[in-house]
Amino acid sequence: MHEVVNNGNSPSKRPFVFYAIVALLIIMLLNALVFPSLMERSVIEVGYDQFLEMIDSDQVKEVAYDEYGGEFVFIAEDDGRPGLYKTGIWPDDGQRLLQQLMEHPDIQFSASIPTQASPLMSFILTWVLPILFFFIIGEIFYRWMRKKMNNQVPGGMGNAISFGKSGAKVYVADAKTGVKFDNVAGQDEAKETLMEVVDFLHEPEKYADIGAKLPKGVLLVGPPGTGKTLLAKAVAGEAGVPFFSISGSEFVEMFVGMGAAKVRDLFKQANEKAPCIVFIDEIDAIGQKRNTGGVGGNDEREQTLNQLLAEMDGFDGRKGVVLLAATNRPESLDPALLRPGRFDRRVPVELPDLQGRKAILRVHSKEVHISDNIDWDMIARATAGASGAELANIVNEAALRAVREGRKFVIQEDLEESVETVIAGAQRKNAVISDNEKKIVSYHEIGHALVAAMQSHSAPVTKITIIPRTSGALGYTMQVDEGEHMLMTRKEILNKIATLTGGRSAEEMIFGKDNMTTGASNDIEQATKLARALITRYGMTDEFDMVALETVQNQYLGGDASLACAADTASRIDARVVEIVKEAHEKARKILEENEDKLHELAQYLLEKETITGEEFMEMLNRKEKIQ
Ligand code: ADP
Ligand code: ZN
């Protein structure tokens, strides 16, 4: 574990202090070597005889005796120009000098004649001017650097002179114009979680009184365009607090230490404006796992991440600074970021299902003039897998088309056309699932759910969806155990393996063995792991009894297991694993065959709705049973 937290010696200050010291040294050097000659008015040293001669020839105007130096300083005119002279005196010659001076009553005697420029002048010359000079040079240099950096990092630094400033755009939420939760369609689960944050920002005392600490950081996880930024803005809008937004990539600067300085500055600003929301988009740009190997690490990024961690630990959660961050690659984040007290809450923001898409289309259709008889259902159906941003784009494209056609409002045809343009673009990115794939995924997921429901010892199904997940899965059947459940019985493990094979079983049954898909790869992996663990770790087979056949290396870091048995035993274990999975697969197939009509009915229903809840599922299942 290496978690370097550098709070005190701020790297960004280094350049400034460094430059200041260098400038000071240069000024002192100049003062010592160059300026003295400038400062001293040039004094011409002459011999004593010449001095007397000059008095005789009426050149001398003013004389002063410098006791300290034991010499005379005098102003004399040579060729009509007054100059400053000095001369030593022979002590025994005072008489002669006095006589000469008396002969020339027009010569003035002064207490002293300054041989140096005035103190004020010298101060200005030696200190003010050089400092001004360096200041101007520095200013020009900063401007030049900023220009250079703006070219390298587009939109990098905001527009004020903010060298080392975070450039976080400050949106001060206005109660009227701020984004509200109503602007975010669908995403009910995310909204529910974030509601708590809003409540906290409204009444921090309520939480402080009890001593409750709200999570400092909430991580919004989901594919691009699903409304993560929108949700963050809505939290700020609902709470009526300022909204700071910055993208993770903006932190990664070309100079080491700049990113960390930006983080520090961002938090400083946020602390001043608390309560407020700080939103960091694309946090994976700085939050990636740090290099433990040492070679090829990105110093700058690690420093920035360390600073972020330090700031998160440093700020007082009760003050009301809430950090929201967005990513679509949560698995790439450094574990230190996800620890308690940091981004310890995760809110999934998935692609919208049919209802969600309809709602999003409606929200955005309010922004354009649109005909009353639009078949939203049809548009929503045609856009399975599209993100909120793509749906917003569809509505906008439709409006553009209406303008091109010279109409004052959008009609159905515009929408249908723009679905094709936008979706065609999206299909290249593999974002949208074809109807055929949707059908396969529906049967697959209902296969899991049915097998689970028809076995007495398996966790109830809580949600089935055929909306692609962030994880890459095309569909998803969620089972949640009722209550705490730490121990698993042998029966439960076997049932779970059967449930895992249920997806593929359904595919085989409905589409034929030749048309089975790769969609079951994760199921296969899990089923195999479970079957193997049942033999080697849980000692649940007669053949091997309670013998530990493998050891778990590190329970907390992924739990890699390695076999600890003879090669012969290993191959027997493999054979037994295959047996267990085959049995489970057979069982799943049988269950589905016995319930084929339910499989069809439920899969059709899922295909239509895209997401169904556990209750809906059970209701359909039971209703059907009663009719039979
Ligand atoms: P993300 O931050 O997840 O990449 P954004 O929040 O930037 O996505 O979404 C981009 C745009 O897409 C939003 O400004 C909004 O117009 C539209 N949008 C996305 N999701 C939704 C939604 N759930 N409801 C309404 N509009 C949405
Ligand atoms: Zn599956």
XYZ file of C-alpha atoms and ligand atoms in Angstrom:
656
model
C 0.000 0.000 0.000
C 1.444 3.284 -0.886
C -0.657 6.249 -0.411
C 1.442 9.324 -0.509
C -0.449 12.273 0.759
C 1.329 15.532 0.320
C -0.517 18.266 2.004
C 2.073 20.701 3.250
C 4.697 21.129 0.593
C 2.514 22.176 -2.203
C 4.197 21.524 -5.507
C 2.432 24.378 -7.220
C 3.917 26.927 -4.854
C 7.393 25.723 -5.654
C 7.714 27.528 -8.982
C 6.570 30.832 -7.494
C 8.841 30.771 -4.469
C 11.618 29.522 -6.656
C 11.240 32.385 -9.111
C 10.952 34.944 -6.346
C 14.209 33.821 -4.782
C 16.012 33.808 -8.103
C 14.752 37.316 -8.841
C 15.873 38.543 -5.433
C 19.342 37.096 -5.906
C 19.687 38.717 -9.303
C 18.614 42.074 -7.900
C 21.131 41.833 -5.088
C 23.868 40.886 -7.521
C 23.036 43.860 -9.718
C 23.033 46.125 -6.691
C 26.441 44.933 -5.656
C 28.152 44.996 -9.032
C 26.441 47.201 -11.552
C 24.507 49.856 -9.753
C 27.211 51.459 -7.591
C 28.822 53.049 -10.617
C 25.441 54.282 -11.724
C 24.577 55.536 -8.312
C 27.715 57.481 -7.566
C 27.810 60.634 -9.511
C 31.044 60.450 -11.396
C 33.658 62.233 -9.347
C 36.902 63.291 -10.986
C 39.912 62.983 -8.788
C 42.527 65.647 -9.314
C 45.867 66.490 -7.773
C 46.167 69.151 -5.109
C 48.169 71.361 -7.421
C 45.548 71.217 -10.075
C 42.969 72.132 -7.446
C 44.859 75.258 -6.620
C 45.272 76.053 -10.287
C 41.565 75.690 -10.855
C 40.884 78.093 -8.001
C 43.240 80.564 -9.619
C 41.579 80.295 -12.970
C 38.147 80.962 -11.428
C 36.804 77.560 -12.327
C 35.857 76.490 -8.798
C 32.358 77.465 -7.682
C 31.723 75.535 -4.484
C 33.957 73.745 -2.007
C 33.316 71.415 0.921
C 35.677 69.655 3.238
C 34.965 66.006 3.849
C 36.369 65.394 7.268
C 35.742 61.718 7.213
C 37.653 61.170 3.999
C 40.170 63.935 4.707
C 39.643 65.435 1.293
C 38.076 68.313 -0.502
C 35.071 67.908 -2.700
C 34.386 70.746 -5.083
C 32.261 71.746 -7.995
C 34.131 73.363 -10.820
C 33.320 74.487 -14.290
C 35.335 73.004 -17.055
C 34.409 74.274 -20.518
C 31.279 75.794 -19.043
C 29.975 72.457 -17.676
C 29.916 71.976 -13.866
C 31.658 68.810 -12.717
C 32.275 67.127 -9.412
C 35.876 66.883 -8.295
C 37.750 65.777 -5.285
C 41.271 66.051 -4.115
C 43.386 65.110 -1.170
C 45.163 67.755 0.902
C 48.627 67.999 2.145
C 48.200 68.811 5.824
C 51.050 71.297 5.945
C 49.608 73.303 3.096
C 46.524 74.705 4.797
C 47.977 78.177 4.898
C 48.455 78.434 1.164
C 44.993 77.144 0.453
C 43.397 79.580 2.856
C 45.144 82.466 1.213
C 44.095 81.418 -2.222
C 40.510 80.963 -1.179
C 40.429 84.400 0.357
C 41.487 85.844 -2.948
C 38.426 84.357 -4.509
C 35.445 85.518 -2.420
C 32.979 84.221 -5.004
C 33.773 80.595 -4.019
C 31.099 79.208 -1.806
C 31.781 77.031 1.242
C 29.331 74.273 1.985
C 29.056 71.775 4.791
C 29.073 68.962 2.324
C 28.524 68.211 -1.339
C 26.656 64.998 -1.925
C 28.669 62.641 -4.049
C 25.817 60.121 -4.128
C 22.359 60.347 -5.678
C 19.524 60.929 -3.193
C 18.460 58.003 -0.989
C 15.001 57.999 -2.580
C 16.507 57.863 -6.044
C 18.814 55.072 -5.048
C 15.965 53.111 -3.506
C 13.924 53.437 -6.658
C 16.871 52.537 -8.816
C 18.022 49.536 -6.831
C 14.748 47.992 -5.715
C 11.592 49.339 -7.263
C 12.737 49.294 -10.860
C 14.188 45.785 -10.853
C 11.139 44.351 -9.079
C 8.861 46.059 -11.558
C 11.014 44.696 -14.325
C 10.754 41.104 -13.066
C 7.057 41.471 -12.432
C 6.458 42.476 -16.017
C 8.663 39.692 -17.360
C 6.807 37.219 -15.139
C 3.443 38.469 -16.273
C 4.411 38.100 -19.919
C 5.748 34.624 -19.211
C 2.536 33.548 -17.427
C 0.386 34.794 -20.264
C 2.513 32.961 -22.760
C 2.313 29.750 -20.725
C -1.417 30.010 -20.351
C -1.851 30.475 -24.046
C 0.289 27.465 -24.680
C -1.642 25.374 -22.200
C -4.982 26.393 -23.546
C -3.845 25.166 -26.906
C -2.879 21.842 -25.446
C -5.833 21.288 -23.160
C -8.896 22.631 -24.914
C -11.058 24.632 -22.570
C -8.499 23.910 -19.949
C -8.246 26.872 -17.759
C -11.198 29.144 -17.814
C -10.770 32.683 -18.975
C -9.616 34.724 -16.019
C -5.960 34.815 -15.127
C -6.018 31.586 -13.232
C -2.645 30.080 -13.331
C -2.991 27.062 -11.082
C -6.628 27.759 -10.519
C -8.982 24.903 -11.033
C -10.957 26.659 -13.718
C -13.992 24.910 -12.258
C -16.984 26.538 -13.793
C -19.214 27.905 -11.145
C -22.876 27.541 -11.796
C -24.791 29.363 -9.196
C -28.089 27.602 -9.179
C -31.076 29.810 -9.512
C -34.296 28.586 -7.986
C -36.130 29.303 -11.212
C -33.781 28.257 -13.958
C -31.885 25.492 -12.199
C -32.299 21.930 -13.388
C -34.763 19.970 -11.319
C -35.402 16.280 -10.899
C -38.387 16.738 -13.179
C -35.968 17.448 -16.010
C -34.493 14.021 -15.557
C -36.842 11.392 -16.908
C -36.695 7.831 -15.694
C -33.708 7.041 -13.433
C -36.081 6.769 -10.493
C -33.700 4.713 -8.419
C -30.883 7.168 -8.907
C -33.179 10.052 -8.064
C -34.314 8.341 -4.907
C -30.773 7.927 -3.647
C -29.834 11.463 -4.574
C -32.964 12.787 -2.867
C -31.239 12.063 0.416
C -28.317 14.239 -0.609
C -30.721 17.041 -1.462
C -32.414 16.674 1.896
C -29.049 16.815 3.592
C -28.123 20.013 1.794
C -31.453 21.515 2.764
C -31.212 20.691 6.427
C -27.686 19.781 7.391
C -28.529 20.428 11.047
C -31.014 17.589 11.045
C -28.240 15.185 10.233
C -25.660 16.879 12.395
C -27.967 16.724 15.423
C -28.114 12.971 15.297
C -24.448 12.816 14.466
C -25.057 11.207 11.110
C -22.521 11.749 8.412
C -23.698 11.696 4.878
C -21.449 10.108 2.310
C -18.968 12.683 1.099
C -18.884 11.218 -2.347
C -21.437 9.599 -4.607
C -20.268 7.810 -7.713
C -22.671 7.852 -10.646
C -21.922 4.836 -12.778
C -23.300 4.400 -16.252
C -22.698 4.643 -19.973
C -22.280 8.055 -21.609
C -25.334 10.153 -22.233
C -27.521 8.553 -19.593
C -27.937 11.775 -17.660
C -25.251 11.628 -15.000
C -24.315 15.280 -15.424
C -27.972 16.159 -15.600
C -28.648 14.334 -12.332
C -25.782 16.108 -10.605
C -27.091 19.463 -11.799
C -30.553 18.491 -10.651
C -29.266 17.757 -7.155
C -27.764 21.245 -7.044
C -30.929 22.728 -8.540
C -33.230 20.983 -6.089
C -31.088 21.943 -3.141
C -30.560 25.475 -4.465
C -26.828 25.322 -3.909
C -23.913 26.262 -6.183
C -22.706 23.679 -8.641
C -19.034 23.238 -9.493
C -18.315 21.069 -12.447
C -14.996 19.941 -13.811
C -13.928 17.060 -15.953
C -11.298 14.628 -14.779
C -9.334 15.129 -17.945
C -8.964 18.826 -17.149
C -6.901 17.923 -14.118
C -4.260 16.156 -16.100
C -1.954 18.968 -17.039
C 1.285 19.143 -18.882
C 3.157 20.360 -15.837
C 3.671 18.152 -12.856
C 1.891 19.549 -9.871
C -0.626 21.599 -11.804
C -3.331 18.960 -11.506
C -2.842 18.738 -7.776
C -2.946 22.517 -7.542
C -6.223 22.526 -9.428
C -7.694 19.987 -7.050
C -6.616 22.081 -4.082
C -8.048 25.172 -5.616
C -11.326 23.477 -6.478
C -11.801 22.368 -2.902
C -10.859 25.778 -1.604
C -13.522 27.356 -3.763
C -16.027 24.692 -2.792
C -15.351 25.184 0.909
C -15.965 28.883 0.568
C -19.257 28.281 -1.207
C -20.488 25.439 1.016
C -23.069 24.030 0.972
C -22.513 23.114 -2.631
C -22.149 20.300 -5.124
C -18.842 19.468 -6.756
C -19.227 17.359 -9.860
C -16.225 15.586 -11.378
C -17.039 14.120 -14.776
C -14.938 11.270 -16.169
C -13.256 10.694 -12.855
C -11.464 7.689 -14.329
C -9.127 10.137 -16.073
C -7.461 10.824 -12.726
C -8.858 8.019 -10.608
C -7.288 5.110 -12.429
C -5.549 2.460 -10.429
C -2.148 3.664 -9.404
C 0.897 1.910 -10.640
C 2.383 -0.263 -7.957
C 5.062 -1.582 -10.261
C 6.930 1.686 -10.337
C 7.871 1.689 -13.996
C 5.991 3.837 -16.442
C 3.752 5.400 -13.838
C 2.097 8.695 -14.533
C 3.487 10.918 -11.833
C 1.205 13.773 -12.610
C -1.942 11.717 -12.485
C -0.927 9.980 -9.291
C -0.112 13.261 -7.645
C -3.484 14.615 -8.679
C -5.240 11.532 -7.362
C -3.326 11.702 -4.093
C -4.309 15.327 -3.710
C -7.951 14.455 -4.376
C -7.830 11.724 -1.739
C -6.189 14.066 0.734
C -8.772 16.788 0.118
C -11.635 14.326 0.471
C -10.270 13.161 3.793
C -9.615 16.723 4.832
C -12.956 18.372 4.365
C -15.630 18.265 6.963
C -18.578 16.330 5.604
C -20.984 18.208 7.807
C -20.188 21.499 6.165
C -22.242 20.484 3.186
C -19.801 19.931 0.374
C -21.034 16.903 -1.529
C -18.897 15.359 -4.219
C -20.566 13.692 -7.159
C -18.476 11.942 -9.766
C -19.317 10.160 -12.967
C -17.651 7.252 -14.694
C -18.534 4.471 -17.041
C -15.587 2.359 -16.032
C -15.920 1.876 -12.274
C -13.729 -1.223 -12.356
C -10.737 0.838 -13.472
C -10.908 3.145 -10.457
C -8.294 3.042 -7.756
C -9.705 1.158 -4.766
C -8.554 3.972 -2.502
C -11.181 6.206 -4.105
C -13.974 3.831 -3.180
C -13.067 3.431 0.458
C -15.441 4.569 3.212
C -15.391 8.311 3.620
C -14.699 8.811 -0.050
C -16.837 7.638 -2.939
C -18.475 4.986 -0.853
C -21.875 5.230 -2.453
C -22.514 4.040 -5.943
C -25.571 4.957 -7.964
C -26.109 3.035 -11.191
C -27.378 5.175 -14.041
C -28.283 2.680 -16.720
C -29.685 3.056 -20.197
C -33.417 3.769 -20.116
C -35.981 1.029 -20.644
C -39.140 1.460 -22.696
C -40.951 3.536 -20.063
C -37.831 5.553 -19.427
C -37.346 6.275 -23.109
C -40.941 7.399 -23.454
C -40.517 9.716 -20.500
C -37.257 11.155 -21.842
C -38.803 11.735 -25.254
C -41.689 13.561 -23.577
C -39.401 15.757 -21.509
C -37.511 16.826 -24.594
C -40.588 17.185 -26.776
C -41.694 19.949 -24.419
C -38.856 22.036 -25.757
C -40.143 21.958 -29.328
C -43.468 22.605 -31.033
C -44.893 19.224 -31.701
C -48.083 17.761 -33.124
C -50.561 16.266 -30.651
C -50.930 12.882 -32.247
C -47.482 11.428 -31.900
C -47.196 7.710 -31.269
C -44.549 7.926 -28.555
C -44.834 4.247 -27.851
C -43.752 3.438 -31.355
C -40.768 5.800 -31.249
C -39.695 4.452 -27.874
C -39.926 0.875 -29.151
C -37.778 1.668 -32.132
C -35.010 3.049 -29.945
C -34.138 0.169 -27.653
C -30.672 0.691 -26.256
C -30.557 4.388 -27.043
C -29.259 6.698 -24.317
C -30.996 9.788 -23.010
C -28.595 11.972 -24.957
C -29.433 10.113 -28.162
C -33.143 10.484 -27.494
C -32.716 14.194 -26.909
C -30.827 14.293 -30.163
C -33.652 12.462 -31.958
C -36.159 15.095 -30.877
C -33.818 17.852 -31.966
C -33.133 16.217 -35.327
C -36.865 15.891 -35.851
C -37.318 19.595 -35.170
C -34.545 20.415 -37.635
C -36.228 18.274 -40.237
C -39.521 20.030 -39.634
C -37.808 23.351 -40.276
C -36.246 22.032 -43.463
C -39.669 20.911 -44.616
C -41.029 24.348 -43.869
C -43.335 23.275 -41.091
C -43.984 25.057 -37.808
C -44.178 21.886 -35.713
C -42.791 18.385 -35.556
C -44.855 15.476 -36.877
C -44.559 11.719 -36.496
C -42.697 11.350 -39.756
C -39.946 13.719 -38.612
C -39.374 11.605 -35.544
C -39.332 8.368 -37.479
C -36.835 9.780 -39.918
C -34.558 11.133 -37.225
C -34.697 7.834 -35.338
C -33.160 6.300 -38.411
C -30.423 8.901 -38.719
C -29.526 8.877 -35.059
C -29.859 5.133 -34.588
C -27.921 4.402 -37.739
C -25.130 6.434 -36.246
C -25.491 4.636 -32.971
C -25.582 1.195 -34.532
C -22.095 1.688 -35.792
C -21.141 2.054 -32.195
C -22.973 -1.158 -31.320
C -25.171 0.716 -28.914
C -28.516 -0.412 -30.167
C -29.728 -3.979 -29.992
C -31.506 -5.491 -32.966
C -34.997 -6.912 -32.582
C -33.734 -10.418 -33.036
C -31.125 -10.006 -30.340
C -33.699 -8.544 -28.031
C -35.844 -11.610 -28.553
C -32.978 -13.960 -27.775
C -32.039 -11.985 -24.668
C -35.675 -12.045 -23.516
C -35.911 -15.807 -23.707
C -32.522 -16.176 -22.103
C -33.417 -14.014 -19.123
C -36.849 -15.565 -18.641
C -35.093 -18.920 -18.808
C -33.026 -17.930 -15.762
C -36.017 -16.501 -13.960
C -38.305 -19.476 -14.611
C -35.773 -22.045 -13.508
C -35.144 -19.984 -10.373
C -38.845 -19.634 -9.617
C -39.650 -23.278 -10.173
C -37.082 -24.525 -7.690
C -38.092 -24.307 -4.081
C -34.722 -23.315 -2.652
C -33.704 -20.389 -4.734
C -33.806 -16.695 -4.142
C -36.839 -14.911 -5.547
C -36.466 -12.944 -8.743
C -36.665 -9.216 -8.093
C -36.059 -7.699 -11.487
C -35.577 -8.814 -15.064
C -34.389 -6.509 -17.777
C -33.143 -6.728 -21.331
C -31.554 -3.291 -21.266
C -27.804 -3.594 -21.733
C -25.864 -3.048 -18.555
C -22.724 -1.080 -17.926
C -21.042 -4.387 -17.245
C -21.546 -5.353 -20.875
C -24.268 -7.913 -20.196
C -27.159 -7.625 -22.625
C -29.724 -8.640 -20.085
C -29.965 -9.221 -16.412
C -32.003 -11.223 -13.966
C -31.678 -10.042 -10.420
C -32.246 -12.341 -7.517
C -32.094 -11.074 -3.993
C -32.245 -13.260 -0.953
C -34.754 -12.378 1.674
C -32.985 -11.339 4.806
C -29.424 -11.960 5.811
C -28.050 -15.049 4.302
C -24.513 -16.074 4.934
C -24.705 -19.837 4.672
C -25.635 -21.653 1.519
C -26.895 -25.194 1.580
C -25.843 -27.813 -0.932
C -29.324 -27.713 -2.367
C -29.137 -23.971 -2.865
C -25.817 -24.229 -4.635
C -27.113 -26.895 -6.981
C -30.248 -24.850 -7.658
C -28.159 -21.822 -8.372
C -26.100 -23.735 -10.896
C -29.331 -24.888 -12.542
C -30.589 -21.305 -12.619
C -27.365 -20.185 -14.244
C -27.785 -22.757 -16.986
C -31.420 -21.733 -17.456
C -30.572 -18.921 -19.862
C -28.752 -21.114 -22.327
C -31.357 -23.852 -21.879
C -34.091 -21.500 -23.005
C -32.066 -20.415 -26.025
C -31.491 -24.011 -27.085
C -35.111 -24.905 -26.631
C -36.606 -22.033 -28.558
C -34.017 -21.313 -31.226
C -32.349 -24.709 -31.598
C -28.901 -25.957 -30.677
C -27.310 -24.333 -33.697
C -28.507 -20.923 -32.680
C -27.228 -20.792 -29.150
C -25.313 -17.585 -28.495
C -22.269 -16.362 -26.664
C -24.541 -14.561 -24.217
C -24.119 -17.323 -21.645
C -20.380 -16.934 -21.156
C -20.667 -15.279 -17.796
C -23.264 -17.818 -16.648
C -20.901 -20.606 -17.621
C -18.063 -19.094 -15.695
C -20.117 -18.668 -12.564
C -21.695 -22.107 -12.758
C -18.306 -23.747 -13.170
C -16.840 -21.829 -10.258
C -19.715 -22.834 -8.006
C -19.567 -26.490 -9.005
C -15.842 -26.579 -8.429
C -16.111 -24.865 -5.067
C -18.793 -27.317 -4.024
C -16.282 -30.117 -4.484
C -12.981 -28.581 -3.548
C -13.831 -26.015 -0.895
C -17.153 -26.885 0.633
C -16.599 -30.662 0.794
C -20.101 -31.459 -0.357
C -19.498 -34.572 -2.469
C -19.318 -38.165 -1.277
C -16.371 -38.952 -3.454
C -14.002 -36.360 -2.014
C -15.718 -35.849 1.330
C -14.461 -33.048 3.535
C -11.032 -32.655 2.028
C -9.734 -29.244 1.129
C -8.555 -29.590 -2.419
C -7.737 -26.034 -3.088
C -6.542 -23.094 -1.095
C -7.769 -19.591 -1.401
C -4.876 -17.222 -1.806
C -6.353 -13.966 -0.777
C -9.928 -13.812 0.335
C -10.177 -10.083 0.003
C -8.435 -9.458 -3.255
C -10.521 -11.443 -5.675
C -10.037 -14.797 -3.991
C -7.772 -16.599 -6.392
C -7.824 -20.254 -5.640
C -5.167 -22.731 -6.522
C -5.481 -26.489 -6.559
C -3.703 -28.342 -3.840
C -3.944 -31.939 -4.921
C -2.371 -34.568 -7.133
C -2.762 -34.338 -10.897
C -4.865 -37.460 -10.880
C -7.222 -35.985 -8.301
C -7.414 -32.803 -10.352
C -8.674 -34.656 -13.387
C -11.234 -36.494 -11.274
C -12.403 -33.165 -9.922
C -12.753 -31.848 -13.468
C -14.860 -34.831 -14.408
C -17.069 -34.319 -11.384
C -17.490 -30.613 -12.179
C -18.703 -31.499 -15.656
C -21.120 -34.010 -14.166
C -22.599 -31.484 -11.760
C -23.058 -28.827 -14.418
C -24.542 -31.348 -16.857
C -27.050 -32.525 -14.271
C -28.040 -28.947 -13.514
C -28.354 -28.133 -17.200
C -30.568 -31.175 -17.683
C -32.722 -30.143 -14.758
C -33.095 -26.610 -16.121
C -34.064 -27.916 -19.528
C -36.694 -30.139 -17.960
C -38.181 -27.294 -15.969
C -38.425 -25.131 -19.046
C -39.939 -27.872 -21.150
C -42.617 -28.388 -18.544
C -43.353 -24.668 -18.563
C -42.952 -23.879 -22.216
C -46.097 -21.820 -22.555
C -45.131 -19.709 -19.572
C -41.703 -19.234 -21.073
C -43.259 -17.923 -24.279
C -45.730 -15.715 -22.546
C -43.250 -14.184 -20.129
C -40.580 -13.697 -22.769
C -43.051 -11.897 -25.018
C -44.078 -9.718 -22.123
C -40.476 -8.896 -21.272
C -39.712 -8.169 -24.901
C -42.491 -5.642 -24.880
C -41.808 -4.051 -21.504
C -38.015 -4.507 -21.468
C -37.999 -4.412 -17.675
C -40.331 -6.283 -15.373
C -40.361 -6.391 -11.628
C -40.333 -9.498 -9.495
C -43.946 -8.937 -8.514
C -45.091 -8.655 -12.104
C -43.209 -11.803 -12.897
C -44.684 -13.787 -10.024
C -48.153 -12.467 -10.709
C -48.060 -13.621 -14.314
C -46.665 -16.936 -13.285
C -49.310 -17.566 -10.641
C -52.219 -16.221 -12.685
C -51.368 -18.613 -15.431
C -51.238 -21.492 -12.973
C -54.727 -20.811 -11.707
C -56.238 -20.757 -15.194
C -54.653 -24.074 -16.046
P -23.727 11.846 -19.035
O -23.230 12.839 -18.056
O -24.298 10.608 -18.379
O -22.795 11.493 -20.131
P -25.530 13.963 -19.675
O -26.119 14.217 -18.353
O -24.467 14.880 -20.130
O -24.986 12.468 -19.762
O -26.692 13.900 -20.749
C -26.611 14.572 -21.954
C -27.963 15.085 -22.328
O -28.831 14.009 -22.619
C -28.647 15.856 -21.241
O -28.281 17.178 -21.233
C -30.104 15.664 -21.575
O -30.511 16.588 -22.551
C -30.147 14.290 -22.184
N -30.534 13.285 -21.202
C -29.788 12.229 -20.806
N -30.460 11.478 -19.919
C -31.637 12.071 -19.698
C -32.756 11.783 -18.866
N -32.779 10.716 -18.060
N -33.796 12.627 -18.909
C -33.784 13.699 -19.717
N -32.767 14.030 -20.510
C -31.694 13.233 -20.531
Zn -27.518 -15.477 -18.575
